[in-house]
mmCIF file of C-alpha atoms and ligand atoms in Angstrom:
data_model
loop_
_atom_site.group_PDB
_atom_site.id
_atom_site.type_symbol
_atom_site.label_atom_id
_atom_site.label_comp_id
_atom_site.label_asym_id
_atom_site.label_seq_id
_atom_site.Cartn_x
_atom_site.Cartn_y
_atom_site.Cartn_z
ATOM 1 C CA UNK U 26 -14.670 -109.249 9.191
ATOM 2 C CA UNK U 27 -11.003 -109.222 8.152
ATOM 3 C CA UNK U 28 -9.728 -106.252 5.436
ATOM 4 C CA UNK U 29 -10.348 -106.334 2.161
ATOM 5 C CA UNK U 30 -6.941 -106.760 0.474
ATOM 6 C CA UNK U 31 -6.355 -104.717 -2.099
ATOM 7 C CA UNK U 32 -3.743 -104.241 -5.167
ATOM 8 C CA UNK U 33 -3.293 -100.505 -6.841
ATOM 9 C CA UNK U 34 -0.947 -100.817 -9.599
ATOM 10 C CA UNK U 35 0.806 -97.834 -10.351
ATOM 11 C CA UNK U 36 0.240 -97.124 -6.938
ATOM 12 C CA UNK U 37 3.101 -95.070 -6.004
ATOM 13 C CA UNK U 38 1.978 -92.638 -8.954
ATOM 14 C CA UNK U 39 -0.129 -89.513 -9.686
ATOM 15 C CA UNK U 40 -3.462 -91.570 -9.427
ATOM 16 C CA UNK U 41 -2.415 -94.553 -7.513
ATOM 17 C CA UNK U 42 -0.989 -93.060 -4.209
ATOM 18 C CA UNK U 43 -4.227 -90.820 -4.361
ATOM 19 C CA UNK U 44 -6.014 -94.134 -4.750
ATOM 20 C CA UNK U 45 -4.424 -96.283 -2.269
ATOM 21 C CA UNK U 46 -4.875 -93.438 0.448
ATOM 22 C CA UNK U 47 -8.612 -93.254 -0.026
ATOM 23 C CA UNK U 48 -9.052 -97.502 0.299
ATOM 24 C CA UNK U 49 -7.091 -97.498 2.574
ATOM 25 C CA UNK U 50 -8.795 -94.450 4.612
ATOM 26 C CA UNK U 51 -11.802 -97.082 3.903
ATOM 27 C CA UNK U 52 -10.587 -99.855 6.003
ATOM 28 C CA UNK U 53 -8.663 -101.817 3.264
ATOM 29 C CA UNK U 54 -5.539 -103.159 3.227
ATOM 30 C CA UNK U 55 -3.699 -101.744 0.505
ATOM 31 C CA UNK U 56 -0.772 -102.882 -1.497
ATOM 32 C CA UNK U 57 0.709 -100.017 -3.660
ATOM 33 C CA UNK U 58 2.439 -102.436 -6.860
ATOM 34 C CA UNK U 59 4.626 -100.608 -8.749
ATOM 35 C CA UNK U 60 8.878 -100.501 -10.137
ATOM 36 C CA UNK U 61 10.923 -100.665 -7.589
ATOM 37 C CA UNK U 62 13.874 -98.750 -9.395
ATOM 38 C CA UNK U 63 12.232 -95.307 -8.541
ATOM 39 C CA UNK U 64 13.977 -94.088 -5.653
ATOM 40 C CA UNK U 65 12.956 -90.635 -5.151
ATOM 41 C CA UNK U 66 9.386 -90.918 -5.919
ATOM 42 C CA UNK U 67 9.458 -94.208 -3.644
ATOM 43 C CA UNK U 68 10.615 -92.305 -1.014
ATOM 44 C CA UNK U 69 8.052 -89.261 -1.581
ATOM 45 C CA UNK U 70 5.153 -92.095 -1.123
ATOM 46 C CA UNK U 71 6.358 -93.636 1.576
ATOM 47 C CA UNK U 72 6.695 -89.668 3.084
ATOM 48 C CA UNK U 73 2.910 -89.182 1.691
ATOM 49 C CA UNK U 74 1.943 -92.265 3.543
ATOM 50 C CA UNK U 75 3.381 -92.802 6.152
ATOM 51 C CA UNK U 76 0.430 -91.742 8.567
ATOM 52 C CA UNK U 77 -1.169 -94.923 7.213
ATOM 53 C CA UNK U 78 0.910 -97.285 9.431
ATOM 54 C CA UNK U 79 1.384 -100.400 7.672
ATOM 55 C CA UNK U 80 -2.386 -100.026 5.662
ATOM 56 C CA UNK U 81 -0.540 -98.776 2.599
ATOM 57 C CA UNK U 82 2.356 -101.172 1.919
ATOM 58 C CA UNK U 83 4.661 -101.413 -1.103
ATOM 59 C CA UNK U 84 5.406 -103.988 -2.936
ATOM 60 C CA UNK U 85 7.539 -103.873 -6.070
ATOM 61 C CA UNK U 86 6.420 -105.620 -9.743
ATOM 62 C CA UNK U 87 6.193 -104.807 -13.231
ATOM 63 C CA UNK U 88 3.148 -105.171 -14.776
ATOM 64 C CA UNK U 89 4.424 -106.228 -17.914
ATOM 65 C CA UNK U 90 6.280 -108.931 -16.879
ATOM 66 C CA UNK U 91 3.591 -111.675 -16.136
ATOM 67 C CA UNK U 92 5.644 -114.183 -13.879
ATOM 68 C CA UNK U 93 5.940 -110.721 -11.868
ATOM 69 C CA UNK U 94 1.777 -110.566 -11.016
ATOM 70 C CA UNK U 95 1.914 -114.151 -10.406
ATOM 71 C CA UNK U 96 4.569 -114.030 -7.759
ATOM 72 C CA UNK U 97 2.993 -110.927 -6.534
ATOM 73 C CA UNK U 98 -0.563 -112.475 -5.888
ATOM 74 C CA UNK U 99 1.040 -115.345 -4.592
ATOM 75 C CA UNK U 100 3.199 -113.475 -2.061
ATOM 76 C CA UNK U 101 0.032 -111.418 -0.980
ATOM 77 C CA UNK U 102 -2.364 -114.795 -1.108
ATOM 78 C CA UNK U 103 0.024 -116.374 1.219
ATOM 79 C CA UNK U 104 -0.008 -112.923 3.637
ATOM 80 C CA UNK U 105 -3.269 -112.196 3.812
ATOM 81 C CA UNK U 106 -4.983 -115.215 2.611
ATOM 82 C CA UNK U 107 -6.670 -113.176 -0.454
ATOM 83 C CA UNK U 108 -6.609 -110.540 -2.854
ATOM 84 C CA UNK U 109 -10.443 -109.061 -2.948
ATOM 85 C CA UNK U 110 -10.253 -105.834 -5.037
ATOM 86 C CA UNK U 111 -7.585 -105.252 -7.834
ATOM 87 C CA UNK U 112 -6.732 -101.693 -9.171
ATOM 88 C CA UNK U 113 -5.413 -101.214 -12.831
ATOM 89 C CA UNK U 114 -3.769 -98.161 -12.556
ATOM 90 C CA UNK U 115 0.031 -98.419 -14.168
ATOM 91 C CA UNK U 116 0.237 -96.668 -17.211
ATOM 92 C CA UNK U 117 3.043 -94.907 -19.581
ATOM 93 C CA UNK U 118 2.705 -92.517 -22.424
ATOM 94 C CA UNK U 119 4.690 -92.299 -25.433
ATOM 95 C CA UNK U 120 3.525 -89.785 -26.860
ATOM 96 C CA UNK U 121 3.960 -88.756 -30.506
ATOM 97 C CA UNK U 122 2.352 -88.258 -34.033
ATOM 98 C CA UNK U 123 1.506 -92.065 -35.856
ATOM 99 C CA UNK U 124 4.116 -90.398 -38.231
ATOM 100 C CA UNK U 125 7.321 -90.660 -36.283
ATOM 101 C CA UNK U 126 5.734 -93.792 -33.471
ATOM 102 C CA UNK U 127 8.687 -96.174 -33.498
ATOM 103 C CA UNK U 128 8.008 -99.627 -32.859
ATOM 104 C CA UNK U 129 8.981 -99.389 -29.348
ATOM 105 C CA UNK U 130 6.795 -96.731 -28.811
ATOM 106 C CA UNK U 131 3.843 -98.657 -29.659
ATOM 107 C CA UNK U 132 4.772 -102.009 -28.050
ATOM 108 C CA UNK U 133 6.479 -99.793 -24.814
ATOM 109 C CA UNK U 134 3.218 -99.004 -24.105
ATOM 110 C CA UNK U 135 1.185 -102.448 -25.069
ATOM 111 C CA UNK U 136 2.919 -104.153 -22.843
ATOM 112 C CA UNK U 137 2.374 -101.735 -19.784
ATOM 113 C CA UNK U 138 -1.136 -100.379 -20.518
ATOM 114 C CA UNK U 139 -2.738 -102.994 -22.034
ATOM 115 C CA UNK U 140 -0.816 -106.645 -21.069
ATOM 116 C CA UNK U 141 -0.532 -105.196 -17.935
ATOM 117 C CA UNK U 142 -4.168 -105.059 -17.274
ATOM 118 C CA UNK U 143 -4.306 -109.394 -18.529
ATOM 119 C CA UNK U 144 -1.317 -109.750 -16.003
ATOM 120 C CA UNK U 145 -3.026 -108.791 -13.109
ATOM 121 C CA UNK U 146 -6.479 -109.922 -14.060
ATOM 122 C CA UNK U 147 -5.301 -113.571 -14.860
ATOM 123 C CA UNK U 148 -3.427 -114.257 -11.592
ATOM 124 C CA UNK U 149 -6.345 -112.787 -9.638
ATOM 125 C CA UNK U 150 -9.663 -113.511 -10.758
ATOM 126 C CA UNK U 151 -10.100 -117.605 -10.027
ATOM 127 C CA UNK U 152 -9.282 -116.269 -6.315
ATOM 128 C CA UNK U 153 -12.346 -114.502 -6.719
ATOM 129 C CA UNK U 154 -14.657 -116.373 -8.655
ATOM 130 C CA UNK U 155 -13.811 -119.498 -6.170
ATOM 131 C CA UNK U 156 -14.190 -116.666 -2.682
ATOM 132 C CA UNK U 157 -17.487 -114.889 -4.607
ATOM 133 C CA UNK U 158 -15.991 -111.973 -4.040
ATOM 134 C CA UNK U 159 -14.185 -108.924 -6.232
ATOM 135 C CA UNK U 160 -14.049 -105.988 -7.493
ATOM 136 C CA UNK U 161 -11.693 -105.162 -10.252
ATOM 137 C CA UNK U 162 -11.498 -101.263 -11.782
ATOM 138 C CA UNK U 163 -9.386 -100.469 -14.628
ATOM 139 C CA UNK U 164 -7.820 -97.147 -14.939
ATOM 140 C CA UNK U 165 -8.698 -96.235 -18.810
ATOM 141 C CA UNK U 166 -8.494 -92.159 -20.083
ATOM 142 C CA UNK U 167 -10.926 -90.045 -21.584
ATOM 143 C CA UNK U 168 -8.838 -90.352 -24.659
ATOM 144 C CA UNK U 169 -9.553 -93.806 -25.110
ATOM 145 C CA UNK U 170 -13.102 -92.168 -25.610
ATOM 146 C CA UNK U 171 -12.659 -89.166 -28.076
ATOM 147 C CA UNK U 172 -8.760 -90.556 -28.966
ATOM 148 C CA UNK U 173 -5.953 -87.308 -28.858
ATOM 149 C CA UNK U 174 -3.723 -86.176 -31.366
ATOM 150 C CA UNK U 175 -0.068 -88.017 -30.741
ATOM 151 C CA UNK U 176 -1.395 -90.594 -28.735
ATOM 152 C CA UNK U 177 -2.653 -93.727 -31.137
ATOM 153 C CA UNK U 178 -1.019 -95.860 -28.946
ATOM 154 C CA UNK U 179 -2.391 -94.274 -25.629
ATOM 155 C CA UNK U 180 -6.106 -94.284 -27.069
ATOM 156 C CA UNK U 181 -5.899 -97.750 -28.601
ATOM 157 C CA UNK U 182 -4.793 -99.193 -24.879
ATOM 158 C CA UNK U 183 -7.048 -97.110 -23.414
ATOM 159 C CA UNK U 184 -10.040 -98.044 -25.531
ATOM 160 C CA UNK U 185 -8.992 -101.698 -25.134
ATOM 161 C CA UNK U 186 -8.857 -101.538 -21.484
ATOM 162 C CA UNK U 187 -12.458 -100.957 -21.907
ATOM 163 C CA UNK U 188 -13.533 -103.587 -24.014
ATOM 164 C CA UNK U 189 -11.875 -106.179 -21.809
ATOM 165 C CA UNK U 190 -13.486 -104.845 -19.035
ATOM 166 C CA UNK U 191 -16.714 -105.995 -20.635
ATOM 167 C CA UNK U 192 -16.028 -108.852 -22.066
ATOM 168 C CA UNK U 193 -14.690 -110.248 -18.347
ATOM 169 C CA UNK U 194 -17.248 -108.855 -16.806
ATOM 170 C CA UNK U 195 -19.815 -110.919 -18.105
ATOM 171 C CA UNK U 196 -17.448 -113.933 -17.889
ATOM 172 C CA UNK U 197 -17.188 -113.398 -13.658
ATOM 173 C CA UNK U 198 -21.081 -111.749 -12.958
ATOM 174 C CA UNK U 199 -22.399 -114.631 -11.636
ATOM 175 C CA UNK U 200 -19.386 -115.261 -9.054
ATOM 176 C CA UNK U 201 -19.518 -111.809 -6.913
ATOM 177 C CA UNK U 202 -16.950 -110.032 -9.389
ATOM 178 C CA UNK U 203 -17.537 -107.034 -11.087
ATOM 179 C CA UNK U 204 -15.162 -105.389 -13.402
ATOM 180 C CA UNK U 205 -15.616 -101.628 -14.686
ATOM 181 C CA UNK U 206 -13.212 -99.366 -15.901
ATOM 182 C CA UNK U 207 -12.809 -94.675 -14.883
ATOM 183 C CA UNK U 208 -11.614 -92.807 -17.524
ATOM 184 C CA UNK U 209 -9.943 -90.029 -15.758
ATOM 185 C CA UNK U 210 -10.231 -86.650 -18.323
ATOM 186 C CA UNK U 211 -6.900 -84.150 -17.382
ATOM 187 C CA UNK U 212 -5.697 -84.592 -14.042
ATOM 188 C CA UNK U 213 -3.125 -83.013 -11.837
ATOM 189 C CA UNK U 214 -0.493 -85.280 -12.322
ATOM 190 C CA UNK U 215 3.076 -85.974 -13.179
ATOM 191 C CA UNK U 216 1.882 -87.405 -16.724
ATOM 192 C CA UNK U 217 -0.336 -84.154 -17.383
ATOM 193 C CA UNK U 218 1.934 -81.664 -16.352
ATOM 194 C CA UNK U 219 4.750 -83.096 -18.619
ATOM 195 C CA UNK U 220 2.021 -82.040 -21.993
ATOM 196 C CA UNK U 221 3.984 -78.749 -22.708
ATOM 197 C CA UNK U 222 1.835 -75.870 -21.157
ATOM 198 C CA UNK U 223 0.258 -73.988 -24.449
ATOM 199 C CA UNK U 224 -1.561 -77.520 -25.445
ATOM 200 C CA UNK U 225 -2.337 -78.185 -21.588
ATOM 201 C CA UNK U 226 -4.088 -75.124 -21.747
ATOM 202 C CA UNK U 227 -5.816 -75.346 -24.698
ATOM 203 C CA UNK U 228 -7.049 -78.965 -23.575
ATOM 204 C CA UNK U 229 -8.300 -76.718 -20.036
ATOM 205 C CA UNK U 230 -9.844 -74.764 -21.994
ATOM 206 C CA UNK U 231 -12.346 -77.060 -23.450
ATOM 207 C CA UNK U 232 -12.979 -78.562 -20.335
ATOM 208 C CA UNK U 233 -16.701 -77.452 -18.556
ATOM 209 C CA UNK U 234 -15.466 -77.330 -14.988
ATOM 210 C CA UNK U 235 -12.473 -74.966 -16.440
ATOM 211 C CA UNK U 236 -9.894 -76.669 -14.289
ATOM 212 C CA UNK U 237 -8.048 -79.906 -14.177
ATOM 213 C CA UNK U 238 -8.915 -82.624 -11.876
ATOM 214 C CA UNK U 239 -7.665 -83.704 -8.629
ATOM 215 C CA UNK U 240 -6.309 -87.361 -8.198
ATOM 216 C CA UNK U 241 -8.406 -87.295 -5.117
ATOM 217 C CA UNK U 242 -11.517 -87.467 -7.679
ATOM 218 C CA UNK U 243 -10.586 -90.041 -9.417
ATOM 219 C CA UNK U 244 -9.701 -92.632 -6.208
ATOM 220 C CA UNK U 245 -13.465 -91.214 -4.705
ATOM 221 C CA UNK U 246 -15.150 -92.891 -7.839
ATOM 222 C CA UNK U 247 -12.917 -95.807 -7.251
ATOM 223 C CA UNK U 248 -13.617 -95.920 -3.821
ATOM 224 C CA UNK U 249 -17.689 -96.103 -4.922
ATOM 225 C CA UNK U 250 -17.019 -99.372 -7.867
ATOM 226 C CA UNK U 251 -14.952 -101.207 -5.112
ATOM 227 C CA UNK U 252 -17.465 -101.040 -2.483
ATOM 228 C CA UNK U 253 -18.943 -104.307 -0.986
ATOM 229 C CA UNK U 254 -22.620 -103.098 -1.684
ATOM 230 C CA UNK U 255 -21.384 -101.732 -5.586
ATOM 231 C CA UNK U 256 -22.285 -105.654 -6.585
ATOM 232 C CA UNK U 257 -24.608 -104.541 -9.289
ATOM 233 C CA UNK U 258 -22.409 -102.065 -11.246
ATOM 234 C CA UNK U 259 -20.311 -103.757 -13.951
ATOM 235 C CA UNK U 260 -19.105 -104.122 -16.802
ATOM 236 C CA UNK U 261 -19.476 -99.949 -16.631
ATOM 237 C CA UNK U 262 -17.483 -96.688 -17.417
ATOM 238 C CA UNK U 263 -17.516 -94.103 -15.461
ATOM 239 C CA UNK U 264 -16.153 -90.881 -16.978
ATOM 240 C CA UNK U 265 -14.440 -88.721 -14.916
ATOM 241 C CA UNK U 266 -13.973 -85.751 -16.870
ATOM 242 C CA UNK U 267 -15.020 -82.442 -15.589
ATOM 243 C CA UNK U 268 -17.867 -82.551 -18.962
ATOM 244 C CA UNK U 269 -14.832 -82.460 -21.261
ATOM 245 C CA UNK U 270 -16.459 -85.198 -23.309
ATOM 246 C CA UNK U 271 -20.462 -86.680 -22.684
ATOM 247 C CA UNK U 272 -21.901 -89.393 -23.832
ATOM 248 C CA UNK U 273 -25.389 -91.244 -23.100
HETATM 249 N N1 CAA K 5 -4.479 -81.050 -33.145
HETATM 250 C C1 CAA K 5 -4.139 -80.729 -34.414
HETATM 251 N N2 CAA K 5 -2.879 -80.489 -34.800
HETATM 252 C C2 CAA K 5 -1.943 -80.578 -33.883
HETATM 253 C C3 CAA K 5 -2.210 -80.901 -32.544
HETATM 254 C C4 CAA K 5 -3.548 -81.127 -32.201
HETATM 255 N N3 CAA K 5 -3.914 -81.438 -30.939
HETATM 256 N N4 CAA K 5 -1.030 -80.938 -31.858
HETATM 257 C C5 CAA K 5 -0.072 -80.642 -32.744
HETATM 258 N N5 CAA K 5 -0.611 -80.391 -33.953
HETATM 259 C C6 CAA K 5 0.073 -80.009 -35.188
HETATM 260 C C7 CAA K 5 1.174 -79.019 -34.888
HETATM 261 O O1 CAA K 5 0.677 -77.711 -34.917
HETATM 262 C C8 CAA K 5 2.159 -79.281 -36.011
HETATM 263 O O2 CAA K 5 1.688 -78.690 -37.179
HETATM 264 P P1 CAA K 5 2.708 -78.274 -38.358
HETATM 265 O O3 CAA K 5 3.373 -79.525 -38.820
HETATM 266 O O4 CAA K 5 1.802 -77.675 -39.379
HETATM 267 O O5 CAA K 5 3.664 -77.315 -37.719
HETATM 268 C C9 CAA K 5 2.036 -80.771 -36.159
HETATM 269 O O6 CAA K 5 0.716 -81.140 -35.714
HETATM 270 C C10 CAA K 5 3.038 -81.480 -35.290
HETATM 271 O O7 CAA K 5 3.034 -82.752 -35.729
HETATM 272 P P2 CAA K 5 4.191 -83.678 -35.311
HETATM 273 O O8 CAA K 5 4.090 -84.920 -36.101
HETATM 274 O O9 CAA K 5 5.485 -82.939 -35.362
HETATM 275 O O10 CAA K 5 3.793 -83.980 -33.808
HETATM 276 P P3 CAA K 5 4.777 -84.459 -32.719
HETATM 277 O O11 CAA K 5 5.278 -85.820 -32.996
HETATM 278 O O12 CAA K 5 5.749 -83.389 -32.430
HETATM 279 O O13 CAA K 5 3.793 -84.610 -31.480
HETATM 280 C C11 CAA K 5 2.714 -83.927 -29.540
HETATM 281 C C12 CAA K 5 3.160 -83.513 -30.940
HETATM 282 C C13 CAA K 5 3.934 -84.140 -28.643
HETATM 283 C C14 CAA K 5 1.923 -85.202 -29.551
HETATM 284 C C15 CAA K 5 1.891 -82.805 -29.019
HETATM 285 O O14 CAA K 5 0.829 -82.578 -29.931
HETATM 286 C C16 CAA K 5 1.284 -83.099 -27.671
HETATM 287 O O15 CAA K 5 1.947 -83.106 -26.639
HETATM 288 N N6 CAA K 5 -0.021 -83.324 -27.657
HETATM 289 C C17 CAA K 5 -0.783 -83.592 -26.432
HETATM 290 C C18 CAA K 5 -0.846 -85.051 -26.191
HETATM 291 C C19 CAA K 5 -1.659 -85.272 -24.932
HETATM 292 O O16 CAA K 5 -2.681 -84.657 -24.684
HETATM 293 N N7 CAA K 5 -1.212 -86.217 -24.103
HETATM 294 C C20 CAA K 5 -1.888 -86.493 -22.883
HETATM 295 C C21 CAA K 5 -0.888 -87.025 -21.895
HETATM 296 S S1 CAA K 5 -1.592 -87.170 -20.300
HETATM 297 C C22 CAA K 5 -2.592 -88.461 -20.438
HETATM 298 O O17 CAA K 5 -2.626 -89.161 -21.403
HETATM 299 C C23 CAA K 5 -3.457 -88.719 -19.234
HETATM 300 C C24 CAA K 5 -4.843 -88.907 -19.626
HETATM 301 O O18 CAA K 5 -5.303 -90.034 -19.692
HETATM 302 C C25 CAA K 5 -5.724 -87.751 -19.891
#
């Protein structure tokens, strides 16, 4: 059987190069979508995966920008002859109190978090409805769940990423596609580590495990929804969390 093809946006970040190694150590082809203006930390992915030989491949796009997907999936149609298993992993903060939010703040982060997610999801899903074949996973936050002081804007994408995983979920079941969402509590990432340090450690603190997570364990859960036997999981949201919040 030929590779799965698979699209991580965000992929040269925190979460996304960890996730785009482990698909890729899984015998997928993986296509890492993400700016194209980052130099340096373009240059530190292709350094952190380099021992993939052509399995990780970069590609750039901006997930906001709609006519951006479309040529992407296009492109990568035309290369590979499909795009099986789509990652939703680009995401910004702008973080501050409701009280100060400018309007750019808000909409910054809309059209990344949220539009991004349609973006991708509309150029790629009649692919795979008409193949029978896909798994999409959206990269939500365990603040989307309990939402976080300065971050209306983060929790209200994050929550919405959820609630159109469901609703497409039931619109592709019947075709082979399923479509869940992670929410990812406090990992060790770029996005964390920029929280100043007394509130990162208060936010530890409440945290079960006692520690934060490792990008690693967020692209192993991925790894599981994207599988070709994970057919009967959808429409789900898997908490990654470390216990920091529960939920039945
Ligand atoms: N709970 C209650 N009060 C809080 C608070 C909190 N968590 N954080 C700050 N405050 C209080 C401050 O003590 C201060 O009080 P006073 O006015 O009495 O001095 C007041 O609120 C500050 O309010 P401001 O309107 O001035 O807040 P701000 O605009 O300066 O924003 C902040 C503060 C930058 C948002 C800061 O609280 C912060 O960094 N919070 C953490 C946000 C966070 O966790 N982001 C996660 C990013 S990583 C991520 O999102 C990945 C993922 O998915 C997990």
């Amino acid at each position: 059987m030929t590779k799965r093809v698979a699209v991580v946006t965000g992929g040269i970040g925190g979460l996304g190069t960890a996730i785009c190694k482990r698909l890729a150590q899984d015998g997928r082809q993986v296509i890492a979508a993400d700016l194209g203006n980052r130099q340096e930390r373009l240059a530190a992915f292709r350094e952190e995966t380099k021992e993939y030989d052509g399995s990780i491949v970069f590609a750039p796009a901006d997930v906001s920008k709609f006519e951006d997907c479309e040529n992407l999936v296009k492109h990568l149609t035309e290369k590979y002859g499909s795009v099986d298993i789509v990652v939703n992993a680009a995401g910004i903060t702008r973080d501050t109190s409701l009280k100060k939010m400018s309007q750019a703040q808000w909409t910054d982060l809309m059209h990344v978090n949220l539009d991004g997610v349609f973006n991708m999801c509309r150029n790629t899903v009649d692919g795979m409805t008409t193949r029978n074949f896909g798994r999409i996973v959206n990269i939500s936050s365990v603040n989307g769940q309990t939402g976080q002081f300065g971050q209306t804007n983060y929790s209200a994408a994050k929550a919405g990423m959820h609630g159109f995983t469901m609703a497409l979920a039931r619109e592709v079941a019947k075709k082979g596609v399923t479509v869940n969402s992670v929410s990812p509590g406090y990992c060790k990432t770029e996005m964390v580590m920029k929280v100043p340090e007394e509130i990162r450690a208060q936010i530890v603190a409440q945290v079960p495990v006692g520690r934060l997570g490792e990008p690693s364990e967020i692209a192993r859960t991925v790894a599981f929804l994207t599988a070709d036997d994970a057919g009967f999981i959808t429409g789900a949201n898997i908490p990654v969390n470390g216990g920091y919040f529960m939920s039945f």
